[in-house]
Coordinates of N, CA, C and O in Angstrom, one line a residue:
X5 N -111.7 10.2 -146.9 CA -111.7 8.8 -146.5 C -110.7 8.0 -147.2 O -110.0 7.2 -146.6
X6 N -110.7 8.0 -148.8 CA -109.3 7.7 -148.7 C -108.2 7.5 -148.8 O -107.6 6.8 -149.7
X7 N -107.8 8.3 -147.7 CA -106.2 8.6 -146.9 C -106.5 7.4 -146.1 O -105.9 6.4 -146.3
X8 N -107.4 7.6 -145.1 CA -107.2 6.2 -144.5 C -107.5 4.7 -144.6 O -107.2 3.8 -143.9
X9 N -108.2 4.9 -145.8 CA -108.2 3.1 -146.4 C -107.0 2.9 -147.1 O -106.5 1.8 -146.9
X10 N -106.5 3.5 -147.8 CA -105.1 3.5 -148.3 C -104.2 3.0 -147.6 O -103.4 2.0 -147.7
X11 N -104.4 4.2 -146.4 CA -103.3 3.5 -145.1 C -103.5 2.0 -144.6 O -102.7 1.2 -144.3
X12 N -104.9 2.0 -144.5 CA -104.8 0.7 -144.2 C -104.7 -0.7 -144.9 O -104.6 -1.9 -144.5
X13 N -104.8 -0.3 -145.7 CA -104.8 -1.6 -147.0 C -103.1 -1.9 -147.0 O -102.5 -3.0 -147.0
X14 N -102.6 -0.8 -147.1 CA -100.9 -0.8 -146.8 C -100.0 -1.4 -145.4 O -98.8 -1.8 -145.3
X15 N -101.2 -1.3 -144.6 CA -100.7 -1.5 -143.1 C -101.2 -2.8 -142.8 O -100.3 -3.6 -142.5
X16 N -102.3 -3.0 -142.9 CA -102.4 -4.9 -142.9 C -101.1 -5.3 -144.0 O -100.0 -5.5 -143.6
X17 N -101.5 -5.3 -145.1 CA -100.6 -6.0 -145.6 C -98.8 -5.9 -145.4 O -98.0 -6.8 -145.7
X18 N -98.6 -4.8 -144.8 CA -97.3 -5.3 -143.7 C -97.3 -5.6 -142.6 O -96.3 -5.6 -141.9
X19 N -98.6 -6.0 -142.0 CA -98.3 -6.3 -140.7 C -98.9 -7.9 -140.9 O -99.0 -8.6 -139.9
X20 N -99.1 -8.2 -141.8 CA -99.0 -9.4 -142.1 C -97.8 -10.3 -142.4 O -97.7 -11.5 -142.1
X21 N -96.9 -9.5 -142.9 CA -95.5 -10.4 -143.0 C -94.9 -11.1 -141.9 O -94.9 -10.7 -140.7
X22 N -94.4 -12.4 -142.3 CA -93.9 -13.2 -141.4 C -92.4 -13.5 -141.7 O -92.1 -14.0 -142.7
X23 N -91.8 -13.2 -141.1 CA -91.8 -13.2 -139.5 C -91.6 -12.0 -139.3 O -90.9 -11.2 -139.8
X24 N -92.9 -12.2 -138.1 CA -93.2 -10.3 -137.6 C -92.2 -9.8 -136.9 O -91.8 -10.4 -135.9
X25 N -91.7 -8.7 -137.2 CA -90.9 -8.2 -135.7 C -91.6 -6.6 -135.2 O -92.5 -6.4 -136.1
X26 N -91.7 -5.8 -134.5 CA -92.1 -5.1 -133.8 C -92.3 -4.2 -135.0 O -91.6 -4.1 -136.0
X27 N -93.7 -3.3 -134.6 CA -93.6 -2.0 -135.3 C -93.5 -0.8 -134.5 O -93.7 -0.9 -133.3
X28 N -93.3 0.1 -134.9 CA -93.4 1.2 -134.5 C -94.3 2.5 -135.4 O -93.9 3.5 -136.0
X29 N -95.7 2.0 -135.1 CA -97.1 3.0 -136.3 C -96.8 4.3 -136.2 O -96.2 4.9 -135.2
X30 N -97.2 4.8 -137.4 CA -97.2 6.7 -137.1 C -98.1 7.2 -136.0 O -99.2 6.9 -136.0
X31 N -97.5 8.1 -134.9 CA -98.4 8.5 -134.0 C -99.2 7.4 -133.2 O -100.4 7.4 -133.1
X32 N -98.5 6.4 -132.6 CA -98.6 5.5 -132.0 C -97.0 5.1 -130.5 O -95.8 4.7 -130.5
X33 N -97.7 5.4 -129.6 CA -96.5 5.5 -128.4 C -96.0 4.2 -128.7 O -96.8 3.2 -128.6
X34 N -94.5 4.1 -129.1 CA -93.9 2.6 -129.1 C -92.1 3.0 -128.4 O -91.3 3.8 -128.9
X35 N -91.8 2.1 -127.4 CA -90.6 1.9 -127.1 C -90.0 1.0 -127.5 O -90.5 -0.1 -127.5
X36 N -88.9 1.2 -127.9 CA -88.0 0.1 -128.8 C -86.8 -0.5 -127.6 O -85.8 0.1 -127.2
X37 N -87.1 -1.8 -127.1 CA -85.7 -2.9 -126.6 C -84.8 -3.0 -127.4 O -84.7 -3.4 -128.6
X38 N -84.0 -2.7 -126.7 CA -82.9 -1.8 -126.7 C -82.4 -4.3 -127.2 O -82.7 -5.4 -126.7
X39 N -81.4 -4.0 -128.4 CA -81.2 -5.3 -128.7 C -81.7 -5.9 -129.8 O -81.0 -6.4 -130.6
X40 N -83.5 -5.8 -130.0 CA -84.2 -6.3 -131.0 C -84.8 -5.3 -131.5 O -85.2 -4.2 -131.2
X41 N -84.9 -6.0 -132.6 CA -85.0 -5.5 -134.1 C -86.5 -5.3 -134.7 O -87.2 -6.3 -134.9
X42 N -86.8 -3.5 -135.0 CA -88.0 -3.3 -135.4 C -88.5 -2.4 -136.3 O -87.4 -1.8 -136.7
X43 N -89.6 -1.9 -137.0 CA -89.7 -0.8 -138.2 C -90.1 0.1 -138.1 O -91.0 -0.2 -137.2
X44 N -90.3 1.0 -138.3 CA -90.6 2.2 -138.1 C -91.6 2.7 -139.7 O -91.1 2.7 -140.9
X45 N -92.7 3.1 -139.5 CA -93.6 3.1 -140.7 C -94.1 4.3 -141.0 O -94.7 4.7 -140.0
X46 N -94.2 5.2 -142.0 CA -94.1 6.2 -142.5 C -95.3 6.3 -143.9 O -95.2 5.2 -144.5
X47 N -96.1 6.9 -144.3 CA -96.8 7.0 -145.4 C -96.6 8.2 -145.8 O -97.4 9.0 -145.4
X48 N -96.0 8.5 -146.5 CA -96.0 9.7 -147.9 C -96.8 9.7 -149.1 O -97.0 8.8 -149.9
X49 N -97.2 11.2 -149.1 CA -97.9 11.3 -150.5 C -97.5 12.3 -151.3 O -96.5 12.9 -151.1
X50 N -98.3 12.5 -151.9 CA -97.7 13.6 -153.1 C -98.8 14.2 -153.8 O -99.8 13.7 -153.3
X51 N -99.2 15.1 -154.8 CA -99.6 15.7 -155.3 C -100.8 14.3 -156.0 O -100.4 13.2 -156.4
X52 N -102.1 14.7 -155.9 CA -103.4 13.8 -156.3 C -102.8 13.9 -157.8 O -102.0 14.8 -158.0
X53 N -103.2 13.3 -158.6 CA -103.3 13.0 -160.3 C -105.0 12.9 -160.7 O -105.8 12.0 -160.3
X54 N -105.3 14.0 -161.6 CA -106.9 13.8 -161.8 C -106.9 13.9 -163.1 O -107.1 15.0 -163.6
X55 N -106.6 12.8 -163.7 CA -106.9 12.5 -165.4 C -108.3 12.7 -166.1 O -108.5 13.1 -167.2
X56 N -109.0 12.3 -165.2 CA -110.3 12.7 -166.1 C -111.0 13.9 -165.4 O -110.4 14.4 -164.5
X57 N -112.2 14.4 -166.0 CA -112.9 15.6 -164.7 C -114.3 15.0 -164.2 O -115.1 15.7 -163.5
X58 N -114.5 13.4 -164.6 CA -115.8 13.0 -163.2 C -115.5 13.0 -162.3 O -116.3 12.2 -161.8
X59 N -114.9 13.3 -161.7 CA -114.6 12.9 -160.0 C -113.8 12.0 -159.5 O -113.7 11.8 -158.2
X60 N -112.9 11.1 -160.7 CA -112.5 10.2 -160.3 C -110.4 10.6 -160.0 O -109.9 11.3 -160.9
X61 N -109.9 10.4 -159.2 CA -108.8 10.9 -158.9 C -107.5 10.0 -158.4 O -107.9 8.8 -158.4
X62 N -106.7 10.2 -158.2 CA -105.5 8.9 -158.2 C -104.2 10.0 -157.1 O -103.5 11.0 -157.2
X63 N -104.5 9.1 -156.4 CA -103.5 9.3 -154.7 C -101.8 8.9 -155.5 O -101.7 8.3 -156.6
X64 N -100.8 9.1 -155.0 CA -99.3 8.9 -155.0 C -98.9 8.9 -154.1 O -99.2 9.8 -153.4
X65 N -98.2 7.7 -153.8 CA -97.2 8.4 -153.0 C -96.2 6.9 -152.6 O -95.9 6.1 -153.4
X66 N -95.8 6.9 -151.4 CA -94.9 5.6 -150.9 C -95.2 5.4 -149.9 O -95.9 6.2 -149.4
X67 N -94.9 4.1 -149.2 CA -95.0 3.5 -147.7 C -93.5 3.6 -147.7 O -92.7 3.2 -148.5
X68 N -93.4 4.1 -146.8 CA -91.8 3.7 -146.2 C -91.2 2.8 -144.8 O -91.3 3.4 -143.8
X69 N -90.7 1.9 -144.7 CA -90.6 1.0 -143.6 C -89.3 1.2 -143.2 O -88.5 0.5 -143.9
X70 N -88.4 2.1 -142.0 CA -87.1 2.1 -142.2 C -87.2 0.9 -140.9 O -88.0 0.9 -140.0
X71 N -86.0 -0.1 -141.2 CA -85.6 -1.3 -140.6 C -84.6 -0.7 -139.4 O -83.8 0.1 -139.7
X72 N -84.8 -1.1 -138.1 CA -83.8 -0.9 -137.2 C -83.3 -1.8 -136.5 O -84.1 -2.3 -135.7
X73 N -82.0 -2.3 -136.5 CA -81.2 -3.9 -136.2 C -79.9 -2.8 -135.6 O -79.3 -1.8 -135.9
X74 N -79.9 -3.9 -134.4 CA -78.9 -3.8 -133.7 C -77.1 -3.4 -134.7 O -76.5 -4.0 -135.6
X75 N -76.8 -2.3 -134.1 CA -75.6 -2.3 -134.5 C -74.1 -2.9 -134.5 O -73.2 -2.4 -133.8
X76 N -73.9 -3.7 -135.0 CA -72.2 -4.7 -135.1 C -72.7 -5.9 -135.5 O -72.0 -6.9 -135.5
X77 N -74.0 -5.9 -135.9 CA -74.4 -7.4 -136.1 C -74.8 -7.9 -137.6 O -75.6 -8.7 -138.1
X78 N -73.6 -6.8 -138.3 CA -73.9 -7.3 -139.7 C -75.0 -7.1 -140.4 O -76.0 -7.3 -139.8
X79 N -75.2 -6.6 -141.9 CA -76.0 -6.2 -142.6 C -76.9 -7.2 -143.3 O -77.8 -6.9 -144.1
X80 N -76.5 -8.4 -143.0 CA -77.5 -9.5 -143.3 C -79.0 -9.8 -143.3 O -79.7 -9.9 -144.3
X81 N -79.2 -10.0 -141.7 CA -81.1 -9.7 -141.1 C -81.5 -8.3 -141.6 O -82.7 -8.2 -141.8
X82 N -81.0 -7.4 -141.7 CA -81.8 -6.2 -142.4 C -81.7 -6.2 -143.7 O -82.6 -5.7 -144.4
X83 N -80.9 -6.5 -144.1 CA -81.1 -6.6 -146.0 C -81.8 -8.0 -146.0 O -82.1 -8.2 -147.2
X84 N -82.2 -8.8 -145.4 CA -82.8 -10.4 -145.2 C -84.5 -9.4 -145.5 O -84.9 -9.3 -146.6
X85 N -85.0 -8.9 -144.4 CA -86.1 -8.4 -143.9 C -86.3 -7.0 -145.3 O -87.3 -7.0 -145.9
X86 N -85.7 -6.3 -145.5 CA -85.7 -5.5 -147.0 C -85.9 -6.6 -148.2 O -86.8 -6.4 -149.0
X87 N -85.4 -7.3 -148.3 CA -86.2 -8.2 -149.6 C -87.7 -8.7 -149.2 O -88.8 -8.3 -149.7
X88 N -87.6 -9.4 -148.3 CA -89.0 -9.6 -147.9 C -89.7 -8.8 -148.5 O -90.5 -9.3 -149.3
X89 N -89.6 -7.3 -148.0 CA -90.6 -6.1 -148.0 C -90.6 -6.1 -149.8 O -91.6 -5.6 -150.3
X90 N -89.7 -6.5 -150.6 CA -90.0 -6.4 -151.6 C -90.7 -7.4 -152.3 O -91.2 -7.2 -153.4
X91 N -90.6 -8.4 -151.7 CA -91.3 -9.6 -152.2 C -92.8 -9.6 -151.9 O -93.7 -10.1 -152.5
X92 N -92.8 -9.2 -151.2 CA -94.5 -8.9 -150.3 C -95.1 -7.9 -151.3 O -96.1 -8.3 -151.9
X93 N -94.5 -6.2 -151.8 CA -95.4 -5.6 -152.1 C -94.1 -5.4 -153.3 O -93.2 -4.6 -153.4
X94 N -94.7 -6.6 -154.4 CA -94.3 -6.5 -155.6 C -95.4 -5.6 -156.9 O -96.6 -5.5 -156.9
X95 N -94.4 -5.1 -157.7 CA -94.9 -4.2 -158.6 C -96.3 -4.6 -159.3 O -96.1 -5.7 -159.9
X96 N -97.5 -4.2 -159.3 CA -98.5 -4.6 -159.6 C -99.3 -5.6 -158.6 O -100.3 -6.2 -158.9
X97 N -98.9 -5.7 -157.8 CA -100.0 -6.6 -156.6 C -101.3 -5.2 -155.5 O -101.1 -4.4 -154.6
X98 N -102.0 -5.6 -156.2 CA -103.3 -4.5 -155.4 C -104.1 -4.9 -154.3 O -104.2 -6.0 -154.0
X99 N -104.6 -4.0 -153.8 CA -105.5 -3.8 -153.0 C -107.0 -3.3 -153.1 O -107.2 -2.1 -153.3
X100 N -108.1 -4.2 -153.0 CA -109.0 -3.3 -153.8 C -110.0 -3.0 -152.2 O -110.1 -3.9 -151.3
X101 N -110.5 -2.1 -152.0 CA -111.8 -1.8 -151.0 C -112.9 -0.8 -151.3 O -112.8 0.4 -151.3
X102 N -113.7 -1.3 -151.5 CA -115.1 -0.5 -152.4 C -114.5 -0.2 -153.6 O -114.0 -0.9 -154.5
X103 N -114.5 1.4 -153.6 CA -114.2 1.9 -155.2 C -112.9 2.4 -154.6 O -112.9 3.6 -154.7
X104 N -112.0 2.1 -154.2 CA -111.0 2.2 -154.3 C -109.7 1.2 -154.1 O -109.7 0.5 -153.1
X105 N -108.8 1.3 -155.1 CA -107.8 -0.2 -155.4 C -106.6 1.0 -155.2 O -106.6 2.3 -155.4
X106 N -105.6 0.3 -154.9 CA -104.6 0.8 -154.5 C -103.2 -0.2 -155.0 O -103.0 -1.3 -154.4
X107 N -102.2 0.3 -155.9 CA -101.8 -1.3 -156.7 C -99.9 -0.3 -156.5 O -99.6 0.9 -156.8
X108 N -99.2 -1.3 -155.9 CA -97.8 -0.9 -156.1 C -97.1 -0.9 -157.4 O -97.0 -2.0 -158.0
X109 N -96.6 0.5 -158.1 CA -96.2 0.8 -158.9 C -94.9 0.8 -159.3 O -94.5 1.4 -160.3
X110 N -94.1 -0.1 -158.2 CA -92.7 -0.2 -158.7 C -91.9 -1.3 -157.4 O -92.3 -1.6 -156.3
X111 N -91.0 -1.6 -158.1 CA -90.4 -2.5 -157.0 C -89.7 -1.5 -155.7 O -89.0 -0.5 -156.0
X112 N -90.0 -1.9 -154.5 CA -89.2 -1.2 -153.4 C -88.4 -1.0 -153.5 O -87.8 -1.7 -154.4
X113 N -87.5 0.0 -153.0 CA -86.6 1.0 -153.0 C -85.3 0.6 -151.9 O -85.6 1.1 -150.8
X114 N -84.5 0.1 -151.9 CA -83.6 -0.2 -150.7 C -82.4 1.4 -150.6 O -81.3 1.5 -151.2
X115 N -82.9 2.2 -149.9 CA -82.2 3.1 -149.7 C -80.9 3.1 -148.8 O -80.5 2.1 -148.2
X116 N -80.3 4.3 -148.8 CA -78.5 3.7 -148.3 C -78.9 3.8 -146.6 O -79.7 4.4 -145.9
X117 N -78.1 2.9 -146.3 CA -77.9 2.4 -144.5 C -78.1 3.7 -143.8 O -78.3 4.7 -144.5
X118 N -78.0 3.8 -142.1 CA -78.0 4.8 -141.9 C -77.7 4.4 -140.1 O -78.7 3.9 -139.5
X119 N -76.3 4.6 -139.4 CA -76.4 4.5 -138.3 C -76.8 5.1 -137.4 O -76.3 6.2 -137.5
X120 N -77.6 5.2 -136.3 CA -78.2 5.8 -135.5 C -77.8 5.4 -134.1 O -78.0 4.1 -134.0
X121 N -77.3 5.9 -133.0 CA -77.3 5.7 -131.9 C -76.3 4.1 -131.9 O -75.3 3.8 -132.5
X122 N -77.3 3.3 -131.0 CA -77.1 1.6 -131.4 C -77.8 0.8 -132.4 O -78.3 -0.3 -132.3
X123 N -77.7 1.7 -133.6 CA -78.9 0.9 -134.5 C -78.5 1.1 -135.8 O -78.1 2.1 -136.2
X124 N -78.7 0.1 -136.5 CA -78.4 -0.1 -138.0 C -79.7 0.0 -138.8 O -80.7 -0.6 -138.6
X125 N -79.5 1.0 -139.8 CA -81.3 1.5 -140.2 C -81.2 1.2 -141.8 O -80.3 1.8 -142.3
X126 N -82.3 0.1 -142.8 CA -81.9 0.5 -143.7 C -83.5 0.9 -144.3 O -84.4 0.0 -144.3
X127 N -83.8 2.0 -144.5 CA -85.2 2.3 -145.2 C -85.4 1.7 -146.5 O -84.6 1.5 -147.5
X128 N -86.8 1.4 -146.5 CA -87.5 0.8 -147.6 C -88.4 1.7 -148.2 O -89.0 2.4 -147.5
X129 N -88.6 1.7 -149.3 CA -90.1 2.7 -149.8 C -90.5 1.9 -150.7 O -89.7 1.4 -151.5
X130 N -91.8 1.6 -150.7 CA -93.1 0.8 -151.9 C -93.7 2.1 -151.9 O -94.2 2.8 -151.1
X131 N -93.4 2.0 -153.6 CA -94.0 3.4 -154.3 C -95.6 2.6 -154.6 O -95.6 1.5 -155.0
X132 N -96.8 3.4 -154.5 CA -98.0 3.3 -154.9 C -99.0 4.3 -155.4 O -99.0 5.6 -155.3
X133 N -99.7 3.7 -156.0 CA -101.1 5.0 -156.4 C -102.1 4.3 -156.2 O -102.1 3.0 -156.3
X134 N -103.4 5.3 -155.8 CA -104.7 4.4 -155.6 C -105.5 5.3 -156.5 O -105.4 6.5 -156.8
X135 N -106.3 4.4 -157.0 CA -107.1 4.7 -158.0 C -108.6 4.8 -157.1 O -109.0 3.9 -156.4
X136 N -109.3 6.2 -157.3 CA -110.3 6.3 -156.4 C -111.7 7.2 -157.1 O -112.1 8.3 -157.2
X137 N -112.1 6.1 -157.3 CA -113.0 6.4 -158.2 C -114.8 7.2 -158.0 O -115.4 6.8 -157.0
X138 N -115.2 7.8 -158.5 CA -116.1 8.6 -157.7 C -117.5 7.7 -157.5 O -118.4 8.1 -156.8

């Protein structure tokens, strides 16, 4: 259970950012208009961390948001919209739901550009751990 409170404590809180532009959820049928500009959302994990032996255990991993902006239109609104994402899920701002808190462990990640088709892509990763206590 949680995998998916995690996800969602991650998923509100980007689908809260303003100004919204389109998502595209994991495993969710989305067509992208062809022109405007939308994200594409990804959740990675990694190996659990279990520091103590009551039962208590600690999730890793990243949200990843790669940004997709029309191509020839300058790297501006997508590096504009990448800060954002960093200002939103700054290092140490948590999430708590029942016994489980979920707190971003480093500043986002602005990884290198990436052209695709008609589209200018630049991926984001907020690295996190949730702390999940038994």
């Amino acid at each position: 259970m949680s995998l998916l409170i995690v996800r969602q404590q991650l998923e509100q809180a980007l689908d809260a950012i303003t100004p919204k532009i389109d998502t595209a959820w994991e495993n969710v049928f989305y067509v992208p208009t062809k022109g405007v500009p939308f994200q594409r959302v990804q959740l990675f994990y990694g190996e659990p961390e279990n520091p103590t032996m009551d039962g208590f255990y600690r999730d890793v991993g990243f949200l990843q948001s790669t940004l997709y902006y029309p191509l020839q239109s300058g790297p501006g609104d997508a590096i504009t919209r990448a800060q954002l994402l960093r200002t939103t899920f700054y290092r140490g701002r948590s999430f708590v739901s029942g016994k489980i808190t979920t707190v971003i462990k480093g500043t986002a990640q602005r990884l290198p550009s990436i052209v695709e088709d008609d589209r200018f892509l630049v991926p984001v990763r907020v690295p996190f751990f949730a702390n999940v206590l038994p």
